Amino acid sequence: RRHEESAAVLAQLVKDYPERYDFYYEWAAAYVYADKFAEAIKVYDKLEEKTAITSDISMRKARLYQRMNKNDK
């Protein structure tokens, strides 16, 4: 529950400070800790829209897909 609350706070921070990319990473991490992997992937997708597709973000998403047993991504 606490991680979900953190995710909500970080979502607002991203809204208020969209160029603070570190907030996206923290937001995704809060979802990971809450076992909400699909939501974390959505956050990484938003970050990729803001920046670019990078190997770092791609690897983070791949690990989450593996944890969700979706290895075809």
Backbone as a printed PyTorch tensor [residue, N CA C, xyz], in Angstrom:
tensor([[[  0.8280,  -1.2050,   0.0000],
         [  0.0000,   0.0000,   0.0000],
         [  0.8670,   1.2620,   0.0000]],

        [[  1.9150,   1.2300,   0.7940],
         [  2.7950,   2.3950,   0.8890],
         [  3.4380,   2.7090,  -0.4610]],

        [[  3.7870,   1.6570,  -1.2120],
         [  4.4150,   1.8760,  -2.5140],
         [  3.4190,   2.4720,  -3.5120]],

        [[  2.1600,   2.0870,  -3.3960],
         [  1.1400,   2.6700,  -4.2600],
         [  0.9610,   4.1590,  -3.9560]],

        [[  1.0410,   4.5140,  -2.6920],
         [  0.9520,   5.9240,  -2.3110],
         [  2.1560,   6.6900,  -2.8600]],

        [[  3.3230,   6.0650,  -2.7910],
         [  4.5240,   6.6870,  -3.3560],
         [  4.3640,   6.8940,  -4.8540]],

        [[  3.7890,   5.9050,  -5.5240],
         [  3.5770,   6.0120,  -6.9680],
         [  2.6620,   7.1910,  -7.2860]],

        [[  1.6480,   7.3910,  -6.4790],
         [  0.7220,   8.5100,  -6.6990],
         [  1.4350,   9.8510,  -6.5280]],

        [[  2.2710,   9.9530,  -5.5180],
         [  3.0310,  11.1900,  -5.2960],
         [  3.9890,  11.4300,  -6.4600]],

        [[  4.6580,  10.3810,  -6.9000],
         [  5.6040,  10.5200,  -8.0090],
         [  4.8990,  10.8480,  -9.3130]],

        [[  3.7090,  10.3270,  -9.5140],
         [  2.9320,  10.6720, -10.7130],
         [  2.6610,  12.1740, -10.7360]],

        [[  2.3430,  12.7310,  -9.5860],
         [  2.1070,  14.1720,  -9.5140],
         [  3.3960,  14.9540,  -9.7510]],

        [[  4.4980,  14.4570,  -9.2190],
         [  5.7800,  15.1220,  -9.4520],
         [  6.1410,  15.1280, -10.9380]],

        [[  5.8790,  14.0090, -11.6090],
         [  6.1490,  13.9390, -13.0520],
         [  5.2710,  14.9450, -13.7990]],

        [[  4.0330,  15.0630, -13.3550],
         [  3.1230,  16.0300, -13.9790],
         [  3.6250,  17.4600, -13.7720]],

        [[  4.0920,  17.7380, -12.5680],
         [  4.5580,  19.0860, -12.2350],
         [  5.9310,  19.4000, -12.8310]],

        [[  6.7770,  18.3810, -12.9430],
         [  8.1560,  18.5630, -13.4200],
         [  8.4710,  17.5180, -14.4900]],

        [[  7.8570,  17.6370, -15.6680],
         [  7.9970,  16.5990, -16.6960],
         [  9.4200,  16.3860, -17.2150]],

        [[ 10.2880,  17.3330, -17.0100],
         [ 11.6620,  17.1790, -17.4990],
         [ 12.5850,  16.5390, -16.4610]],

        [[ 12.0600,  16.2440, -15.2890],
         [ 12.8480,  15.5540, -14.2520],
         [ 12.7210,  14.0540, -14.4840]],

        [[ 13.5740,  13.5200, -15.3360],
         [ 13.4780,  12.1230, -15.7350],
         [ 13.7320,  11.1660, -14.5790]],

        [[ 14.4630,  11.6210, -13.5640],
         [ 14.6960,  10.7630, -12.4080],
         [ 13.3910,  10.4160, -11.6920]],

        [[ 12.4060,  11.3150, -11.7710],
         [ 11.1170,  11.0140, -11.1550],
         [ 10.4350,   9.8430, -11.8500]],

        [[ 10.6200,   9.7040, -13.1610],
         [ 10.0310,   8.5770, -13.8930],
         [ 10.6070,   7.2520, -13.3790]],

        [[ 11.9200,   7.2220, -13.1920],
         [ 12.5550,   6.0000, -12.6860],
         [ 12.0310,   5.6440, -11.2930]],

        [[ 11.8880,   6.6500, -10.4520],
         [ 11.3770,   6.4060,  -9.1000],
         [  9.9150,   5.9610,  -9.1320]],

        [[  9.1490,   6.5510, -10.0380],
         [  7.7370,   6.2100, -10.2020],
         [  7.6140,   4.7420, -10.6240]],

        [[  8.4000,   4.3550, -11.6140],
         [  8.3900,   2.9630, -12.0650],
         [  8.8170,   2.0260, -10.9360]],

        [[  9.8330,   2.4170, -10.1900],
         [ 10.3150,   1.5790,  -9.0860],
         [  9.2220,   1.3830,  -8.0350]],

        [[  8.4610,   2.4240,  -7.7560],
         [  7.3770,   2.2900,  -6.7740],
         [  6.3680,   1.2480,  -7.2400]],

        [[  6.0580,   1.2440,  -8.5280],
         [  5.1490,   0.2280,  -9.0570],
         [  5.7630,  -1.1660,  -8.9870]],

        [[  7.0590,  -1.2750,  -9.2400],
         [  7.7190,  -2.5790,  -9.1440],
         [  7.6200,  -3.0990,  -7.7120]],

        [[  7.9040,  -2.2540,  -6.7440],
         [  7.8210,  -2.6650,  -5.3410],
         [  6.3970,  -3.0470,  -4.9360]],

        [[  5.4130,  -2.4680,  -5.6240],
         [  4.0130,  -2.7930,  -5.3650],
         [  3.5510,  -3.9970,  -6.1990]],

        [[  4.4880,  -4.6200,  -6.9180],
         [  4.1870,  -5.7590,  -7.7980],
         [  3.2080,  -5.3940,  -8.9070]],

        [[  3.2800,  -4.1610,  -9.3640],
         [  2.4390,  -3.6960, -10.4720],
         [  3.3470,  -3.4650, -11.6840]],

        [[  3.7780,  -4.5830, -12.2500],
         [  4.7760,  -4.5330, -13.3120],
         [  4.2400,  -3.8680, -14.5800]],

        [[  2.9970,  -4.1250, -14.9300],
         [  2.4200,  -3.5170, -16.1330],
         [  2.3910,  -1.9960, -16.0040]],

        [[  2.1020,  -1.5150, -14.8080],
         [  2.0920,  -0.0640, -14.5910],
         [  3.5040,   0.5100, -14.6940]],

        [[  4.4740,  -0.2220, -14.1820],
         [  5.8660,   0.2290, -14.2870],
         [  6.2880,   0.3150, -15.7480]],

        [[  5.8820,  -0.6480, -16.5470],
         [  6.2150,  -0.6300, -17.9760],
         [  5.5890,   0.5840, -18.6450]],

        [[  4.3630,   0.9190, -18.2720],
         [  3.7130,   2.1150, -18.8350],
         [  4.5090,   3.3780, -18.5060]],

        [[  5.0460,   3.4310, -17.2970],
         [  5.8600,   4.5930, -16.9160],
         [  7.1210,   4.6510, -17.7750]],

        [[  7.7630,   3.5000, -17.9650],
         [  8.9540,   3.4780, -18.8260],
         [  8.5950,   3.8780, -20.2540]],

        [[  7.4220,   3.4800, -20.7300],
         [  6.9730,   3.8970, -22.0640],
         [  6.8480,   5.4180, -22.1380]],

        [[  6.2950,   6.0110, -21.0960],
         [  6.1700,   7.4800, -21.0530],
         [  7.5480,   8.1380, -21.0740]],

        [[  8.4860,   7.5480, -20.3390],
         [  9.8440,   8.0880, -20.3080],
         [ 10.4820,   7.9990, -21.6910]],

        [[ 10.2620,   6.8870, -22.3840],
         [ 10.8080,   6.7420, -23.7390],
         [ 10.2100,   7.7730, -24.6900]],

        [[  8.9450,   8.1120, -24.4990],
         [  8.3220,   9.1570, -25.3230],
         [  9.0000,  10.5040, -25.0940]],

        [[  9.4280,  10.7540, -23.8740],
         [ 10.0820,  12.0170, -23.5300],
         [ 11.5290,  12.0660, -23.9880]],

        [[ 12.1900,  10.9320, -23.9400],
         [ 13.6200,  10.9110, -24.2320],
         [ 13.8620,  10.1650, -25.5350]],

        [[ 14.1610,   8.9130, -25.4250],
         [ 14.4060,   8.0440, -26.5750],
         [ 14.3750,   6.6110, -26.0680]],

        [[ 14.3290,   5.6830, -26.9890],
         [ 14.4370,   4.2800, -26.5980],
         [ 15.9110,   4.0080, -26.3350]],

        [[ 16.1950,   3.5820, -25.1100],
         [ 17.5790,   3.3120, -24.7350],
         [ 17.7060,   1.8610, -24.2900]],

        [[ 18.9220,   1.3640, -24.3090],
         [ 19.1390,  -0.0190, -23.8750],
         [ 18.8010,  -0.1780, -22.3960]],

        [[ 19.0580,   0.8480, -21.5980],
         [ 18.7620,   0.7730, -20.1680],
         [ 17.2660,   0.5710, -19.9280]],

        [[ 16.4550,   1.4080, -20.5340],
         [ 15.0130,   1.3040, -20.3390],
         [ 14.4970,   0.0010, -20.9530]],

        [[ 15.0030,  -0.3660, -22.1000],
         [ 14.5760,  -1.6150, -22.7450],
         [ 14.8700,  -2.8190, -21.8630]],

        [[ 16.0430,  -2.8360, -21.2340],
         [ 16.3980,  -3.9520, -20.3500],
         [ 15.5040,  -3.9710, -19.1060]],

        [[ 15.2110,  -2.8110, -18.5740],
         [ 14.3170,  -2.7520, -17.4050],
         [ 12.9430,  -3.3070, -17.7650]],

        [[ 12.4380,  -2.9140, -18.9370],
         [ 11.1380,  -3.4130, -19.3800],
         [ 11.1950,  -4.9130, -19.6390]],

        [[ 12.2620,  -5.3930, -20.2390],
         [ 12.3940,  -6.8250, -20.5230],
         [ 12.3640,  -7.6330, -19.2290]],

        [[ 13.0490,  -7.1500, -18.2040],
         [ 13.0390,  -7.8450, -16.9120],
         [ 11.6250,  -7.8880, -16.3190]],

        [[ 10.8980,  -6.8030, -16.5000],
         [  9.5310,  -6.7850, -15.9840],
         [  8.6410,  -7.7410, -16.7630]],

        [[  8.7970,  -7.7800, -18.0800],
         [  8.0270,  -8.7430, -18.8660],
         [  8.3440, -10.1680, -18.4360]],

        [[  9.6020, -10.4410, -18.1350],
         [  9.9730, -11.7750, -17.6550],
         [  9.2770, -12.0870, -16.3330]],

        [[  9.2360, -11.1240, -15.4660],
         [  8.5670, -11.3390, -14.1720],
         [  7.0790, -11.5550, -14.3420]],

        [[  6.5400, -11.0300, -15.4450],
         [  5.1250, -11.2150, -15.7550],
         [  4.9220, -12.4740, -16.6170]],

        [[  6.0000, -13.2130, -16.8950],
         [  5.9570, -14.3950, -17.7530],
         [  5.5230, -14.0710, -19.1730]],

        [[  5.9500, -12.9130, -19.6600],
         [  5.6840, -12.5180, -21.0330],
         [  7.0210, -12.3130, -21.7200]],

        [[  7.6860, -13.3870, -22.0300],
         [  9.0380, -13.3130, -22.5820],
         [  9.0730, -12.9690, -24.0540]],

        [[  7.9260, -12.8110, -24.7100],
         [  7.9120, -12.5310, -26.1420],
         [  8.0990, -11.0560, -26.4560]],

        [[  8.1970, -10.1910, -25.4710],
         [  8.3510,  -8.7420, -25.7020],
         [  9.8060,  -8.3840, -25.8920]]])
